Amino acid sequence: LPSETEDPSGNDSQNERHIQNSISEESESESRHEEDAAPPAPSLPLEVVLKATPEILSYRQNDIRTWRDLTQLCDFLHPMLGIPERVWAQACDAMGREAASVALACIIQRLSGISRPAGYLRHLADQAAQGRFRPAAMVMALLRADPPRSVAGFAS
């Protein structure tokens, strides 16, 4: 007769509850980690970004009223600048979509002085991955370099 071994750790319902609790704790931990890893949104008002980067407004079909409007426009524009999808995705992952859109708007504003927009955006994404990219600094540099202007195409 084969001998049956007893499980000293408890009955099946206790084991099942432990497994469910472990899975739940694991997924909560993962979602907390993902939230912590997500780059912060730009700390600038959208109107300030658009004031510093009026060139991007010439590409819009509708007013840019929200960050979502800007990010959708940049999703559309990046291939026109020779920025491959993988580079755009890398920038969005490293910076967050809004900050990557700010960077792209700044690149468009200074396009005549940037020979390789994809390489420049890749460099900015690398800087962001190291915690050394601040979209506000790019925007403020543009505002200091150019005379003040009103923002056409921004509806508040």
mmCIF file of C-alpha atoms in Angstrom:
data_model
loop_
_atom_site.group_PDB
_atom_site.id
_atom_site.type_symbol
_atom_site.label_atom_id
_atom_site.label_comp_id
_atom_site.label_asym_id
_atom_site.label_seq_id
_atom_site.Cartn_x
_atom_site.Cartn_y
_atom_site.Cartn_z
ATOM 1 C CA LEU A 1 0.000 0.000 0.000
ATOM 2 C CA PRO A 2 1.432 3.351 -0.993
ATOM 3 C CA SER A 3 1.597 5.734 1.897
ATOM 4 C CA GLU A 4 -0.069 9.106 1.591
ATOM 5 C CA THR A 5 1.921 12.095 2.654
ATOM 6 C CA GLU A 6 0.204 14.806 4.569
ATOM 7 C CA ASP A 7 0.664 18.431 3.595
ATOM 8 C CA PRO A 8 1.757 20.155 6.791
ATOM 9 C CA SER A 9 1.160 23.630 5.363
ATOM 10 C CA GLY A 10 -2.633 23.553 5.515
ATOM 11 C CA ASN A 11 -5.630 22.569 3.459
ATOM 12 C CA ASP A 12 -6.379 23.332 -0.205
ATOM 13 C CA SER A 13 -8.501 26.414 0.491
ATOM 14 C CA GLN A 14 -5.694 27.976 2.534
ATOM 15 C CA ASN A 15 -3.212 27.284 -0.281
ATOM 16 C CA GLU A 16 -5.573 28.719 -2.883
ATOM 17 C CA ARG A 17 -6.092 31.855 -0.798
ATOM 18 C CA HIS A 18 -2.313 32.243 -0.411
ATOM 19 C CA ILE A 19 -1.779 31.920 -4.182
ATOM 20 C CA GLN A 20 -4.517 34.478 -4.909
ATOM 21 C CA ASN A 21 -3.055 36.888 -2.358
ATOM 22 C CA SER A 22 0.423 36.475 -3.852
ATOM 23 C CA ILE A 23 -0.847 37.175 -7.361
ATOM 24 C CA SER A 24 -2.769 40.213 -6.157
ATOM 25 C CA GLU A 25 0.240 41.599 -4.261
ATOM 26 C CA GLU A 26 2.462 40.981 -7.275
ATOM 27 C CA SER A 27 0.174 42.841 -9.692
ATOM 28 C CA GLU A 28 -0.262 45.729 -7.227
ATOM 29 C CA SER A 29 3.500 45.939 -6.875
ATOM 30 C CA GLU A 30 3.955 45.918 -10.654
ATOM 31 C CA SER A 31 1.367 48.651 -11.200
ATOM 32 C CA ARG A 32 2.978 50.788 -8.480
ATOM 33 C CA HIS A 33 6.352 50.274 -10.160
ATOM 34 C CA GLU A 34 4.915 51.261 -13.549
ATOM 35 C CA GLU A 35 3.416 54.427 -12.045
ATOM 36 C CA ASP A 36 6.744 55.284 -10.405
ATOM 37 C CA ALA A 37 8.576 54.669 -13.679
ATOM 38 C CA ALA A 38 6.261 56.867 -15.761
ATOM 39 C CA PRO A 39 7.921 60.173 -16.618
ATOM 40 C CA PRO A 40 6.181 63.241 -15.230
ATOM 41 C CA ALA A 41 4.143 65.468 -17.510
ATOM 42 C CA PRO A 42 5.726 68.797 -18.455
ATOM 43 C CA SER A 43 5.420 71.378 -15.729
ATOM 44 C CA LEU A 44 4.620 74.127 -18.225
ATOM 45 C CA PRO A 45 1.210 75.336 -19.295
ATOM 46 C CA LEU A 46 0.394 74.295 -22.847
ATOM 47 C CA GLU A 47 -0.112 77.943 -23.821
ATOM 48 C CA VAL A 48 3.518 78.715 -22.878
ATOM 49 C CA VAL A 49 4.769 75.805 -24.985
ATOM 50 C CA LEU A 50 2.763 77.016 -27.970
ATOM 51 C CA LYS A 51 3.948 80.573 -27.466
ATOM 52 C CA ALA A 52 7.555 79.345 -27.641
ATOM 53 C CA THR A 53 6.928 77.044 -30.615
ATOM 54 C CA PRO A 54 4.559 78.788 -33.051
ATOM 55 C CA GLU A 55 5.972 76.913 -36.063
ATOM 56 C CA ILE A 56 4.133 73.742 -35.014
ATOM 57 C CA LEU A 57 0.856 75.644 -35.346
ATOM 58 C CA SER A 58 1.311 75.851 -39.107
ATOM 59 C CA TYR A 59 0.904 72.048 -39.246
ATOM 60 C CA ARG A 60 -2.346 71.843 -37.308
ATOM 61 C CA GLN A 61 -5.750 71.293 -38.806
ATOM 62 C CA ASN A 62 -7.622 72.303 -35.648
ATOM 63 C CA ASP A 63 -6.848 74.456 -32.642
ATOM 64 C CA ILE A 64 -4.529 72.918 -30.079
ATOM 65 C CA ARG A 65 -6.573 73.136 -26.884
ATOM 66 C CA THR A 66 -5.222 70.232 -24.852
ATOM 67 C CA TRP A 67 -2.054 68.218 -24.364
ATOM 68 C CA ARG A 68 -3.817 65.421 -26.203
ATOM 69 C CA ASP A 69 -4.255 67.679 -29.252
ATOM 70 C CA LEU A 70 -0.529 68.414 -29.227
ATOM 71 C CA THR A 71 0.518 64.789 -28.788
ATOM 72 C CA GLN A 72 -1.766 63.655 -31.602
ATOM 73 C CA LEU A 73 -0.296 66.306 -33.894
ATOM 74 C CA CYS A 74 3.236 65.190 -32.997
ATOM 75 C CA ASP A 75 2.301 61.540 -33.576
ATOM 76 C CA PHE A 76 1.318 62.647 -37.084
ATOM 77 C CA LEU A 77 4.313 64.936 -37.700
ATOM 78 C CA HIS A 78 7.312 62.933 -36.568
ATOM 79 C CA PRO A 79 7.556 60.809 -39.753
ATOM 80 C CA MET A 80 7.532 63.987 -41.868
ATOM 81 C CA LEU A 81 10.685 65.071 -40.059
ATOM 82 C CA GLY A 82 12.411 61.773 -40.802
ATOM 83 C CA ILE A 83 11.954 60.516 -37.238
ATOM 84 C CA PRO A 84 11.310 56.759 -37.358
ATOM 85 C CA GLU A 85 8.555 55.237 -35.229
ATOM 86 C CA ARG A 86 11.110 53.433 -33.021
ATOM 87 C CA VAL A 87 12.879 56.727 -32.198
ATOM 88 C CA TRP A 88 9.556 58.433 -31.465
ATOM 89 C CA ALA A 89 8.514 55.496 -29.256
ATOM 90 C CA GLN A 90 11.872 55.627 -27.447
ATOM 91 C CA ALA A 91 11.383 59.350 -26.777
ATOM 92 C CA CYS A 92 7.809 58.817 -25.570
ATOM 93 C CA ASP A 93 8.929 55.988 -23.277
ATOM 94 C CA ALA A 94 11.839 57.942 -21.822
ATOM 95 C CA MET A 95 10.133 61.343 -21.499
ATOM 96 C CA GLY A 96 6.431 60.673 -21.558
ATOM 97 C CA ARG A 97 4.261 61.564 -24.574
ATOM 98 C CA GLU A 98 3.663 65.160 -23.544
ATOM 99 C CA ALA A 99 7.344 65.935 -22.943
ATOM 100 C CA ALA A 100 8.318 64.180 -26.186
ATOM 101 C CA SER A 101 5.766 66.364 -27.947
ATOM 102 C CA VAL A 102 7.254 69.469 -26.341
ATOM 103 C CA ALA A 103 10.692 68.352 -27.530
ATOM 104 C CA LEU A 104 9.365 67.776 -31.055
ATOM 105 C CA ALA A 105 7.665 71.186 -31.094
ATOM 106 C CA CYS A 106 10.987 72.751 -30.045
ATOM 107 C CA ILE A 107 12.813 70.805 -32.755
ATOM 108 C CA ILE A 108 10.321 72.069 -35.343
ATOM 109 C CA GLN A 109 10.813 75.607 -34.072
ATOM 110 C CA ARG A 110 14.591 75.360 -34.607
ATOM 111 C CA LEU A 111 14.501 72.987 -37.571
ATOM 112 C CA SER A 112 16.729 75.183 -39.729
ATOM 113 C CA GLY A 113 19.551 74.716 -37.205
ATOM 114 C CA ILE A 114 19.088 70.970 -36.654
ATOM 115 C CA SER A 115 20.614 68.789 -39.360
ATOM 116 C CA ARG A 116 19.376 65.439 -38.005
ATOM 117 C CA PRO A 117 16.082 65.722 -36.078
ATOM 118 C CA ALA A 118 15.941 61.958 -35.419
ATOM 119 C CA GLY A 119 19.452 61.929 -33.976
ATOM 120 C CA TYR A 120 18.711 64.983 -31.867
ATOM 121 C CA LEU A 121 15.486 63.471 -30.506
ATOM 122 C CA ARG A 122 17.319 60.202 -29.796
ATOM 123 C CA HIS A 123 19.941 62.200 -27.850
ATOM 124 C CA LEU A 124 17.215 63.951 -25.855
ATOM 125 C CA ALA A 125 15.583 60.576 -25.111
ATOM 126 C CA ASP A 126 18.918 59.266 -23.834
ATOM 127 C CA GLN A 127 19.223 62.360 -21.638
ATOM 128 C CA ALA A 128 15.683 61.782 -20.331
ATOM 129 C CA ALA A 129 16.472 58.141 -19.546
ATOM 130 C CA GLN A 130 19.317 59.423 -17.358
ATOM 131 C CA GLY A 131 17.053 61.993 -15.708
ATOM 132 C CA ARG A 132 18.839 64.916 -17.356
ATOM 133 C CA PHE A 133 16.173 66.203 -19.756
ATOM 134 C CA ARG A 134 13.890 69.069 -18.810
ATOM 135 C CA PRO A 135 11.402 70.177 -21.476
ATOM 136 C CA ALA A 136 10.848 73.428 -19.594
ATOM 137 C CA ALA A 137 14.494 74.386 -20.175
ATOM 138 C CA MET A 138 14.072 73.965 -23.946
ATOM 139 C CA VAL A 139 10.897 76.034 -23.954
ATOM 140 C CA MET A 140 12.356 78.786 -21.786
ATOM 141 C CA ALA A 141 15.440 78.989 -24.022
ATOM 142 C CA LEU A 142 13.173 79.529 -27.028
ATOM 143 C CA LEU A 143 11.191 82.189 -25.181
ATOM 144 C CA ARG A 144 14.380 84.024 -24.181
ATOM 145 C CA ALA A 145 15.779 83.831 -27.733
ATOM 146 C CA ASP A 146 12.709 85.187 -29.512
ATOM 147 C CA PRO A 147 10.625 88.304 -28.935
ATOM 148 C CA PRO A 148 7.314 87.749 -27.152
ATOM 149 C CA ARG A 149 4.370 86.810 -29.370
ATOM 150 C CA SER A 150 0.754 85.925 -29.025
ATOM 151 C CA VAL A 151 -0.447 82.403 -29.615
ATOM 152 C CA ALA A 152 -2.712 81.993 -32.636
ATOM 153 C CA GLY A 153 -4.526 78.685 -32.738
ATOM 154 C CA PHE A 154 -4.663 78.198 -28.996
ATOM 155 C CA ALA A 155 -8.164 78.309 -27.632
ATOM 156 C CA SER A 156 -8.414 78.659 -23.882
#
